[in-house]
mmCIF file of N, CA and C in Angstrom:
data_model
loop_
_atom_site.group_PDB
_atom_site.id
_atom_site.type_symbol
_atom_site.label_atom_id
_atom_site.label_comp_id
_atom_site.label_asym_id
_atom_site.label_seq_id
_atom_site.Cartn_x
_atom_site.Cartn_y
_atom_site.Cartn_z
ATOM 1 N N GLU A 1 22.254 -9.341 -1.165
ATOM 2 C CA GLU A 1 21.684 -10.397 -1.798
ATOM 3 C C GLU A 1 20.370 -11.269 -0.740
ATOM 4 N N VAL A 2 19.398 -11.270 -1.260
ATOM 5 C CA VAL A 2 18.595 -12.011 -0.714
ATOM 6 C C VAL A 2 19.133 -13.801 -0.729
ATOM 7 N N GLN A 3 19.232 -14.506 0.925
ATOM 8 C CA GLN A 3 19.168 -15.778 0.766
ATOM 9 C C GLN A 3 18.458 -16.396 1.772
ATOM 10 N N LEU A 4 17.787 -17.444 1.299
ATOM 11 C CA LEU A 4 17.517 -18.957 1.537
ATOM 12 C C LEU A 4 18.209 -19.836 2.305
ATOM 13 N N VAL A 5 18.463 -20.710 2.766
ATOM 14 C CA VAL A 5 19.760 -21.865 2.291
ATOM 15 C C VAL A 5 19.027 -22.847 3.868
ATOM 16 N N GLU A 6 17.855 -24.057 3.311
ATOM 17 C CA GLU A 6 17.209 -25.054 3.811
ATOM 18 C C GLU A 6 18.772 -25.843 4.301
ATOM 19 N N SER A 7 18.247 -26.612 5.709
ATOM 20 C CA SER A 7 19.295 -27.717 5.492
ATOM 21 C C SER A 7 18.585 -28.731 7.282
ATOM 22 N N GLY A 8 19.598 -29.907 7.246
ATOM 23 C CA GLY A 8 18.821 -31.053 7.810
ATOM 24 C C GLY A 8 17.918 -31.934 7.557
ATOM 25 N N GLY A 9 18.219 -31.940 6.068
ATOM 26 C CA GLY A 9 17.197 -33.202 5.370
ATOM 27 C C GLY A 9 18.684 -34.419 5.469
ATOM 28 N N GLY A 10 17.146 -35.533 4.236
ATOM 29 C CA GLY A 10 18.188 -36.636 4.603
ATOM 30 C C GLY A 10 17.312 -38.017 4.799
ATOM 31 N N LEU A 11 17.780 -39.014 5.033
ATOM 32 C CA LEU A 11 16.936 -40.144 4.780
ATOM 33 C C LEU A 11 17.159 -40.657 6.655
ATOM 34 N N VAL A 12 15.668 -41.490 6.259
ATOM 35 C CA VAL A 12 14.608 -41.353 7.546
ATOM 36 C C VAL A 12 13.883 -42.775 7.484
ATOM 37 N N GLN A 13 13.661 -43.405 8.258
ATOM 38 C CA GLN A 13 13.276 -44.694 8.850
ATOM 39 C C GLN A 13 11.552 -44.082 9.077
ATOM 40 N N PRO A 14 10.755 -44.881 8.510
ATOM 41 C CA PRO A 14 9.354 -44.619 8.874
ATOM 42 C C PRO A 14 9.431 -44.704 10.342
ATOM 43 N N GLY A 15 7.968 -43.363 10.320
ATOM 44 C CA GLY A 15 8.182 -43.326 12.550
ATOM 45 C C GLY A 15 9.159 -42.575 12.670
ATOM 46 N N GLY A 16 10.354 -41.909 12.178
ATOM 47 C CA GLY A 16 11.540 -41.296 12.553
ATOM 48 C C GLY A 16 11.293 -40.102 12.713
ATOM 49 N N SER A 17 12.245 -39.365 12.790
ATOM 50 C CA SER A 17 11.605 -37.709 13.083
ATOM 51 C C SER A 17 13.362 -36.766 12.543
ATOM 52 N N LEU A 18 12.902 -36.017 12.208
ATOM 53 C CA LEU A 18 14.227 -34.705 11.441
ATOM 54 C C LEU A 18 14.144 -33.169 11.713
ATOM 55 N N ARG A 19 14.430 -32.168 11.816
ATOM 56 C CA ARG A 19 14.362 -31.185 12.106
ATOM 57 C C ARG A 19 15.157 -30.132 10.889
ATOM 58 N N LEU A 20 13.974 -29.933 10.335
ATOM 59 C CA LEU A 20 14.570 -28.966 9.053
ATOM 60 C C LEU A 20 15.037 -27.279 9.899
ATOM 61 N N SER A 21 16.125 -26.837 9.215
ATOM 62 C CA SER A 21 16.276 -25.615 9.437
ATOM 63 C C SER A 21 16.587 -24.303 8.373
ATOM 64 N N CYS A 22 15.675 -23.222 8.041
ATOM 65 C CA CYS A 22 16.052 -22.252 6.807
ATOM 66 C C CYS A 22 16.578 -20.958 7.879
ATOM 67 N N ALA A 23 18.191 -20.777 6.993
ATOM 68 C CA ALA A 23 18.945 -20.049 7.231
ATOM 69 C C ALA A 23 18.929 -18.543 6.493
ATOM 70 N N ALA A 24 18.031 -17.288 6.583
ATOM 71 C CA ALA A 24 17.813 -16.218 6.104
ATOM 72 C C ALA A 24 18.885 -15.081 6.432
ATOM 73 N N SER A 25 18.996 -14.424 5.046
ATOM 74 C CA SER A 25 19.910 -13.104 4.574
ATOM 75 C C SER A 25 19.929 -12.398 4.383
ATOM 76 N N GLY A 26 20.190 -10.933 4.206
ATOM 77 C CA GLY A 26 19.970 -10.109 3.505
ATOM 78 C C GLY A 26 18.369 -9.245 3.004
ATOM 79 N N PHE A 27 17.450 -9.392 3.727
ATOM 80 C CA PHE A 27 15.798 -8.581 4.046
ATOM 81 C C PHE A 27 16.432 -9.071 5.880
ATOM 82 N N LYS A 28 15.402 -8.187 6.090
ATOM 83 C CA LYS A 28 15.104 -8.536 7.669
ATOM 84 C C LYS A 28 13.427 -9.156 8.081
ATOM 85 N N PHE A 29 14.343 -10.227 8.275
ATOM 86 C CA PHE A 29 13.826 -11.424 8.671
ATOM 87 C C PHE A 29 12.849 -11.405 9.633
ATOM 88 N N ASP A 30 13.063 -10.339 10.146
ATOM 89 C CA ASP A 30 12.117 -10.025 11.729
ATOM 90 C C ASP A 30 9.982 -9.656 10.638
ATOM 91 N N ASP A 31 10.332 -8.969 10.079
ATOM 92 C CA ASP A 31 9.614 -8.539 9.682
ATOM 93 C C ASP A 31 8.335 -8.982 8.737
ATOM 94 N N TYR A 32 9.104 -11.226 8.000
ATOM 95 C CA TYR A 32 8.981 -11.486 7.049
ATOM 96 C C TYR A 32 7.551 -12.704 7.502
ATOM 97 N N ALA A 33 6.801 -12.690 6.725
ATOM 98 C CA ALA A 33 6.433 -14.416 7.256
ATOM 99 C C ALA A 33 7.097 -15.286 6.470
ATOM 100 N N MET A 34 6.807 -16.560 7.289
ATOM 101 C CA MET A 34 8.104 -18.006 6.902
ATOM 102 C C MET A 34 7.015 -18.990 6.336
ATOM 103 N N ALA A 35 7.582 -19.202 5.628
ATOM 104 C CA ALA A 35 6.501 -21.122 5.237
ATOM 105 C C ALA A 35 7.595 -21.903 4.667
ATOM 106 N N TRP A 36 7.154 -23.243 4.953
ATOM 107 C CA TRP A 36 7.487 -24.276 4.188
ATOM 108 C C TRP A 36 6.489 -24.980 3.304
ATOM 109 N N PHE A 37 7.428 -25.621 2.234
ATOM 110 C CA PHE A 37 6.414 -25.899 0.859
ATOM 111 C C PHE A 37 7.236 -27.310 0.760
ATOM 112 N N ARG A 38 6.897 -28.238 0.394
ATOM 113 C CA ARG A 38 8.025 -29.484 -0.656
ATOM 114 C C ARG A 38 6.839 -29.659 -1.834
ATOM 115 N N GLN A 39 7.838 -29.998 -2.619
ATOM 116 C CA GLN A 39 7.495 -31.281 -3.704
ATOM 117 C C GLN A 39 7.967 -32.279 -3.803
ATOM 118 N N ALA A 40 7.115 -33.552 -4.181
ATOM 119 C CA ALA A 40 7.784 -34.766 -3.900
ATOM 120 C C ALA A 40 8.218 -35.008 -5.794
ATOM 121 N N PRO A 41 8.779 -35.978 -6.481
ATOM 122 C CA PRO A 41 8.782 -36.439 -7.843
ATOM 123 C C PRO A 41 7.547 -36.234 -8.483
ATOM 124 N N GLY A 42 7.496 -35.605 -9.333
ATOM 125 C CA GLY A 42 6.106 -35.513 -10.524
ATOM 126 C C GLY A 42 4.501 -35.300 -9.843
ATOM 127 N N GLN A 43 4.381 -34.117 -9.012
ATOM 128 C CA GLN A 43 3.876 -33.745 -8.321
ATOM 129 C C GLN A 43 4.141 -31.904 -7.741
ATOM 130 N N GLU A 44 3.127 -31.522 -7.852
ATOM 131 C CA GLU A 44 2.876 -29.863 -7.660
ATOM 132 C C GLU A 44 3.400 -29.881 -6.702
ATOM 133 N N ARG A 45 3.908 -28.161 -6.270
ATOM 134 C CA ARG A 45 4.793 -28.075 -4.805
ATOM 135 C C ARG A 45 3.499 -27.764 -3.806
ATOM 136 N N LYS A 46 3.837 -27.937 -2.796
ATOM 137 C CA LYS A 46 2.078 -28.233 -1.885
ATOM 138 C C LYS A 46 3.438 -27.008 -0.306
ATOM 139 N N GLY A 47 2.368 -26.355 0.168
ATOM 140 C CA GLY A 47 1.741 -25.711 1.535
ATOM 141 C C GLY A 47 2.290 -26.294 2.611
ATOM 142 N N LEU A 48 2.986 -26.373 3.540
ATOM 143 C CA LEU A 48 3.080 -27.290 4.284
ATOM 144 C C LEU A 48 2.413 -26.636 5.808
ATOM 145 N N SER A 49 3.532 -25.230 6.138
ATOM 146 C CA SER A 49 2.992 -24.771 7.278
ATOM 147 C C SER A 49 3.557 -22.785 7.348
ATOM 148 N N CYS A 50 3.506 -22.227 7.771
ATOM 149 C CA CYS A 50 3.776 -20.636 7.403
ATOM 150 C C CYS A 50 3.465 -20.545 9.200
ATOM 151 N N ILE A 51 4.700 -19.445 8.837
ATOM 152 C CA ILE A 51 4.422 -18.186 10.598
ATOM 153 C C ILE A 51 4.418 -16.851 10.364
ATOM 154 N N SER A 52 3.860 -16.064 10.983
ATOM 155 C CA SER A 52 3.899 -14.713 10.497
ATOM 156 C C SER A 52 4.132 -13.992 12.080
ATOM 157 N N PRO A 53 5.096 -12.581 11.844
ATOM 158 C CA PRO A 53 5.233 -11.881 12.949
ATOM 159 C C PRO A 53 4.696 -10.968 13.389
ATOM 160 N N LEU A 54 3.425 -10.868 12.850
ATOM 161 C CA LEU A 54 2.098 -10.651 13.070
ATOM 162 C C LEU A 54 1.194 -10.900 13.650
ATOM 163 N N GLY A 55 1.771 -12.360 14.540
ATOM 164 C CA GLY A 55 0.520 -12.533 15.385
ATOM 165 C C GLY A 55 -0.443 -13.755 14.942
ATOM 166 N N GLY A 56 -0.666 -15.054 16.063
ATOM 167 C CA GLY A 56 -1.349 -15.203 14.689
ATOM 168 C C GLY A 56 -1.313 -16.465 15.347
ATOM 169 N N SER A 57 -1.980 -17.792 14.665
ATOM 170 C CA SER A 57 -1.384 -18.779 14.937
ATOM 171 C C SER A 57 -0.188 -20.035 14.725
ATOM 172 N N PRO A 58 0.112 -20.171 13.829
ATOM 173 C CA PRO A 58 1.084 -21.673 12.961
ATOM 174 C C PRO A 58 0.029 -22.000 12.420
ATOM 175 N N TYR A 59 0.374 -21.627 10.793
ATOM 176 C CA TYR A 59 -0.669 -22.217 10.013
ATOM 177 C C TYR A 59 -0.550 -23.937 9.896
ATOM 178 N N TYR A 60 -1.088 -24.980 9.658
ATOM 179 C CA TYR A 60 -0.632 -25.759 9.153
ATOM 180 C C TYR A 60 -1.511 -26.824 8.007
ATOM 181 N N ALA A 61 -0.882 -27.414 6.962
ATOM 182 C CA ALA A 61 -1.487 -27.931 6.444
ATOM 183 C C ALA A 61 -2.484 -29.174 7.199
ATOM 184 N N HIS A 62 -3.567 -30.010 6.696
ATOM 185 C CA HIS A 62 -4.252 -30.500 7.187
ATOM 186 C C HIS A 62 -3.648 -32.251 6.828
ATOM 187 N N SER A 63 -2.221 -32.150 6.617
ATOM 188 C CA SER A 63 -1.622 -33.458 6.017
ATOM 189 C C SER A 63 -0.033 -33.367 7.259
ATOM 190 N N VAL A 64 -0.070 -32.319 7.925
ATOM 191 C CA VAL A 64 0.893 -32.730 8.554
ATOM 192 C C VAL A 64 0.118 -32.460 9.782
ATOM 193 N N LYS A 65 -0.001 -31.364 9.859
ATOM 194 C CA LYS A 65 -0.888 -31.590 11.087
ATOM 195 C C LYS A 65 -1.081 -32.129 12.866
ATOM 196 N N GLY A 66 0.009 -31.640 13.766
ATOM 197 C CA GLY A 66 -0.010 -32.690 14.878
ATOM 198 C C GLY A 66 0.947 -32.960 14.381
ATOM 199 N N ARG A 67 2.115 -33.650 13.279
ATOM 200 C CA ARG A 67 3.130 -34.219 12.810
ATOM 201 C C ARG A 67 4.277 -33.179 13.068
ATOM 202 N N PHE A 68 4.122 -32.185 12.051
ATOM 203 C CA PHE A 68 5.124 -31.108 11.883
ATOM 204 C C PHE A 68 4.954 -29.867 12.756
ATOM 205 N N THR A 69 6.172 -29.015 13.243
ATOM 206 C CA THR A 69 6.092 -28.189 14.312
ATOM 207 C C THR A 69 6.686 -27.020 13.468
ATOM 208 N N ILE A 70 6.055 -25.828 13.254
ATOM 209 C CA ILE A 70 7.169 -24.399 12.043
ATOM 210 C C ILE A 70 7.572 -23.426 14.182
ATOM 211 N N ALA A 71 8.430 -23.181 14.102
ATOM 212 C CA ALA A 71 9.203 -22.120 15.135
ATOM 213 C C ALA A 71 10.122 -20.722 14.120
ATOM 214 N N SER A 72 10.065 -20.052 14.373
ATOM 215 C CA SER A 72 11.078 -19.499 14.314
ATOM 216 C C SER A 72 11.937 -18.382 14.989
ATOM 217 N N ASP A 73 13.419 -18.745 15.270
ATOM 218 C CA ASP A 73 14.631 -17.998 15.797
ATOM 219 C C ASP A 73 14.628 -16.621 15.744
ATOM 220 N N ASN A 74 14.295 -16.343 15.614
ATOM 221 C CA ASN A 74 14.335 -15.087 15.419
ATOM 222 C C ASN A 74 16.147 -14.151 15.745
ATOM 223 N N ALA A 75 16.355 -14.725 17.078
ATOM 224 C CA ALA A 75 18.120 -14.118 16.935
ATOM 225 C C ALA A 75 18.685 -14.410 16.065
ATOM 226 N N ASN A 76 18.386 -16.234 15.473
ATOM 227 C CA ASN A 76 19.826 -16.272 14.345
ATOM 228 C C ASN A 76 19.460 -15.721 12.932
ATOM 229 N N SER A 77 18.214 -15.391 12.641
ATOM 230 C CA SER A 77 17.136 -15.185 11.981
ATOM 231 C C SER A 77 16.924 -16.429 10.806
ATOM 232 N N ALA A 78 16.018 -17.309 11.190
ATOM 233 C CA ALA A 78 16.003 -18.628 11.007
ATOM 234 C C ALA A 78 14.382 -19.511 11.331
ATOM 235 N N VAL A 79 14.230 -19.726 10.629
ATOM 236 C CA VAL A 79 12.953 -21.269 10.711
ATOM 237 C C VAL A 79 13.417 -22.082 11.044
ATOM 238 N N THR A 80 12.420 -22.950 11.994
ATOM 239 C CA THR A 80 12.994 -24.362 12.074
ATOM 240 C C THR A 80 11.231 -25.062 11.514
ATOM 241 N N LEU A 81 11.441 -26.781 10.713
ATOM 242 C CA LEU A 81 9.928 -27.413 11.119
ATOM 243 C C LEU A 81 10.576 -28.560 11.674
ATOM 244 N N GLN A 82 10.678 -28.776 13.098
ATOM 245 C CA GLN A 82 10.497 -30.225 13.808
ATOM 246 C C GLN A 82 9.072 -31.283 12.811
ATOM 247 N N MET A 83 9.855 -32.630 12.404
ATOM 248 C CA MET A 83 9.336 -33.022 11.709
ATOM 249 C C MET A 83 8.865 -34.788 12.173
ATOM 250 N N ASN A 84 7.726 -34.965 13.126
ATOM 251 C CA ASN A 84 7.332 -36.493 13.519
ATOM 252 C C ASN A 84 6.516 -37.655 13.066
ATOM 253 N N ASP A 85 6.714 -38.492 13.148
ATOM 254 C CA ASP A 85 6.006 -39.738 12.611
ATOM 255 C C ASP A 85 6.788 -39.214 11.336
ATOM 256 N N LEU A 86 7.133 -39.340 10.631
ATOM 257 C CA LEU A 86 7.804 -39.339 9.337
ATOM 258 C C LEU A 86 7.167 -40.480 8.497
ATOM 259 N N LYS A 87 6.114 -40.592 7.036
ATOM 260 C CA LYS A 87 5.566 -41.725 6.828
ATOM 261 C C LYS A 87 6.531 -41.222 4.744
ATOM 262 N N PRO A 88 6.904 -42.029 4.376
ATOM 263 C CA PRO A 88 7.440 -42.468 3.407
ATOM 264 C C PRO A 88 6.749 -41.309 2.676
ATOM 265 N N GLU A 89 5.411 -40.742 2.581
ATOM 266 C CA GLU A 89 4.870 -39.787 1.681
ATOM 267 C C GLU A 89 4.935 -38.807 2.054
ATOM 268 N N ASP A 90 5.828 -38.575 2.992
ATOM 269 C CA ASP A 90 6.357 -36.782 3.384
ATOM 270 C C ASP A 90 7.244 -37.144 2.597
ATOM 271 N N THR A 91 8.030 -38.513 1.610
ATOM 272 C CA THR A 91 9.848 -38.375 1.189
ATOM 273 C C THR A 91 9.156 -37.112 0.063
ATOM 274 N N ALA A 92 9.832 -35.549 0.147
ATOM 275 C CA ALA A 92 10.126 -34.645 -1.007
ATOM 276 C C ALA A 92 11.181 -33.718 -1.001
ATOM 277 N N VAL A 93 11.376 -32.749 -1.623
ATOM 278 C CA VAL A 93 12.267 -32.098 -1.544
ATOM 279 C C VAL A 93 11.870 -30.903 -0.718
ATOM 280 N N TYR A 94 12.286 -29.896 0.148
ATOM 281 C CA TYR A 94 11.288 -29.554 1.075
ATOM 282 C C TYR A 94 12.009 -27.929 0.661
ATOM 283 N N TYR A 95 10.986 -27.084 0.957
ATOM 284 C CA TYR A 95 12.028 -25.687 0.646
ATOM 285 C C TYR A 95 11.280 -24.078 1.597
ATOM 286 N N CYS A 96 12.234 -23.496 1.468
ATOM 287 C CA CYS A 96 12.265 -22.290 2.935
ATOM 288 C C CYS A 96 11.584 -21.148 2.086
ATOM 289 N N ALA A 97 10.418 -20.509 2.085
ATOM 290 C CA ALA A 97 10.313 -19.086 1.766
ATOM 291 C C ALA A 97 9.526 -18.001 2.644
ATOM 292 N N ALA A 98 9.550 -17.522 1.963
ATOM 293 C CA ALA A 98 9.688 -15.238 2.990
ATOM 294 C C ALA A 98 8.421 -14.540 2.055
ATOM 295 N N ALA A 99 7.400 -13.921 2.323
ATOM 296 C CA ALA A 99 6.789 -13.252 2.687
ATOM 297 C C ALA A 99 6.380 -11.795 2.771
ATOM 298 N N ASP A 100 6.459 -11.054 2.003
ATOM 299 C CA ASP A 100 6.442 -9.595 2.451
ATOM 300 C C ASP A 100 4.892 -9.628 3.923
ATOM 301 N N PRO A 101 4.733 -9.070 5.183
ATOM 302 C CA PRO A 101 3.727 -9.100 6.030
ATOM 303 C C PRO A 101 2.089 -9.232 6.114
ATOM 304 N N ILE A 102 2.587 -7.803 5.092
ATOM 305 C CA ILE A 102 1.301 -7.055 4.514
ATOM 306 C C ILE A 102 0.836 -7.509 3.238
ATOM 307 N N TYR A 103 1.323 -8.040 2.467
ATOM 308 C CA TYR A 103 1.353 -8.806 1.322
ATOM 309 C C TYR A 103 -0.336 -9.941 2.489
ATOM 310 N N TYR A 104 1.145 -10.724 2.515
ATOM 311 C CA TYR A 104 0.828 -11.939 3.659
ATOM 312 C C TYR A 104 -0.497 -12.153 4.292
ATOM 313 N N SER A 105 -1.330 -11.193 4.948
ATOM 314 C CA SER A 105 -2.356 -10.512 5.666
ATOM 315 C C SER A 105 -3.416 -10.379 4.672
ATOM 316 N N ASP A 106 -2.992 -10.186 3.609
ATOM 317 C CA ASP A 106 -4.519 -10.689 2.978
ATOM 318 C C ASP A 106 -4.751 -12.134 2.042
ATOM 319 N N TYR A 107 -4.280 -12.868 2.596
ATOM 320 C CA TYR A 107 -4.200 -14.106 2.468
ATOM 321 C C TYR A 107 -3.569 -15.081 3.809
ATOM 322 N N ALA A 108 -4.348 -14.200 4.261
ATOM 323 C CA ALA A 108 -4.918 -14.878 5.872
ATOM 324 C C ALA A 108 -5.126 -16.283 6.703
ATOM 325 N N THR A 109 -6.619 -16.625 5.145
ATOM 326 C CA THR A 109 -7.366 -17.449 5.169
ATOM 327 C C THR A 109 -6.666 -18.467 4.632
ATOM 328 N N GLU A 110 -6.089 -18.093 3.311
ATOM 329 C CA GLU A 110 -5.008 -18.928 2.671
ATOM 330 C C GLU A 110 -3.959 -18.944 2.462
ATOM 331 N N PRO A 111 -2.763 -18.863 3.641
ATOM 332 C CA PRO A 111 -1.250 -18.294 3.226
ATOM 333 C C PRO A 111 -0.658 -19.729 2.198
ATOM 334 N N LEU A 112 -0.837 -21.073 2.305
ATOM 335 C CA LEU A 112 0.079 -21.671 1.836
ATOM 336 C C LEU A 112 0.034 -21.576 -0.023
ATOM 337 N N GLN A 113 -0.260 -20.673 -0.855
ATOM 338 C CA GLN A 113 0.157 -20.418 -1.368
ATOM 339 C C GLN A 113 1.352 -20.063 -2.110
ATOM 340 N N SER A 114 1.802 -20.540 -2.941
ATOM 341 C CA SER A 114 2.976 -20.576 -3.642
ATOM 342 C C SER A 114 3.398 -19.168 -3.673
ATOM 343 N N PHE A 115 2.329 -18.168 -4.569
ATOM 344 C CA PHE A 115 2.311 -16.623 -4.840
ATOM 345 C C PHE A 115 2.362 -15.051 -3.767
ATOM 346 N N VAL A 116 2.973 -16.060 -2.965
ATOM 347 C CA VAL A 116 2.850 -15.527 -1.614
ATOM 348 C C VAL A 116 3.269 -14.476 -1.288
ATOM 349 N N TYR A 117 4.914 -15.598 -1.781
ATOM 350 C CA TYR A 117 6.358 -16.072 -0.999
ATOM 351 C C TYR A 117 6.755 -15.164 -1.921
ATOM 352 N N ASP A 118 7.460 -14.052 -1.403
ATOM 353 C CA ASP A 118 8.749 -12.856 -2.228
ATOM 354 C C ASP A 118 9.831 -13.819 -2.542
ATOM 355 N N TYR A 119 10.931 -14.760 -2.004
ATOM 356 C CA TYR A 119 12.095 -15.334 -1.628
ATOM 357 C C TYR A 119 11.655 -17.652 -1.134
ATOM 358 N N TRP A 120 13.017 -17.404 -2.089
ATOM 359 C CA TRP A 120 12.609 -19.240 -1.927
ATOM 360 C C TRP A 120 14.271 -19.593 -2.052
ATOM 361 N N GLY A 121 13.958 -20.488 -0.926
ATOM 362 C CA GLY A 121 15.612 -21.161 -0.913
ATOM 363 C C GLY A 121 15.637 -22.448 -2.021
ATOM 364 N N GLN A 122 16.268 -23.236 -2.595
ATOM 365 C CA GLN A 122 16.758 -24.519 -2.759
ATOM 366 C C GLN A 122 16.105 -25.553 -2.814
ATOM 367 N N GLY A 123 15.727 -25.113 -1.531
ATOM 368 C CA GLY A 123 15.483 -27.199 -0.696
ATOM 369 C C GLY A 123 16.014 -27.842 -0.421
ATOM 370 N N THR A 124 16.060 -29.004 -0.107
ATOM 371 C CA THR A 124 16.753 -30.187 0.626
ATOM 372 C C THR A 124 15.433 -31.740 1.565
ATOM 373 N N GLN A 125 16.158 -32.576 0.219
ATOM 374 C CA GLN A 125 15.630 -33.756 -0.082
ATOM 375 C C GLN A 125 15.536 -34.818 1.569
ATOM 376 N N VAL A 126 14.184 -34.671 1.794
ATOM 377 C CA VAL A 126 13.898 -35.652 2.961
ATOM 378 C C VAL A 126 13.956 -36.576 2.098
ATOM 379 N N THR A 127 13.503 -37.999 2.888
ATOM 380 C CA THR A 127 13.541 -39.426 2.571
ATOM 381 C C THR A 127 13.247 -40.414 3.014
ATOM 382 N N VAL A 128 11.903 -40.313 3.351
ATOM 383 C CA VAL A 128 11.448 -41.740 4.688
ATOM 384 C C VAL A 128 11.359 -42.594 3.779
ATOM 385 N N SER A 129 12.373 -43.367 3.921
ATOM 386 C CA SER A 129 12.184 -45.245 3.693
ATOM 387 C C SER A 129 12.914 -46.020 4.758
ATOM 388 N N SER A 130 12.022 -47.417 4.391
ATOM 389 C CA SER A 130 12.583 -48.597 5.473
ATOM 390 C C SER A 130 14.188 -48.948 4.708
#
């Protein structure tokens, strides 16, 4: 069974930090591109960052570039998202997703599109508030 399980969400004050983790199983993690998305209430799901085993620099949406960092932990089949300087507008459910890297490569210039991804986690809530 394919599983992506997010963890690390919670309540944090503005300016604080959180690290999200996504544990993967049931597929060859090292062969897949991994991404983080988020969805705020009443908003569309938006891509934040992705990383590919085929190489190249990780991709970041402008809204989080310089604050968020994606990393793969291949030994543990996990991907993390380090989030710093959190803002109230970062409040959302955060999702982990996985994509076949060959298909992903066809969208390398615009990789944060939902249809690129084959597998999705159930999400973890992040709330940024005083």
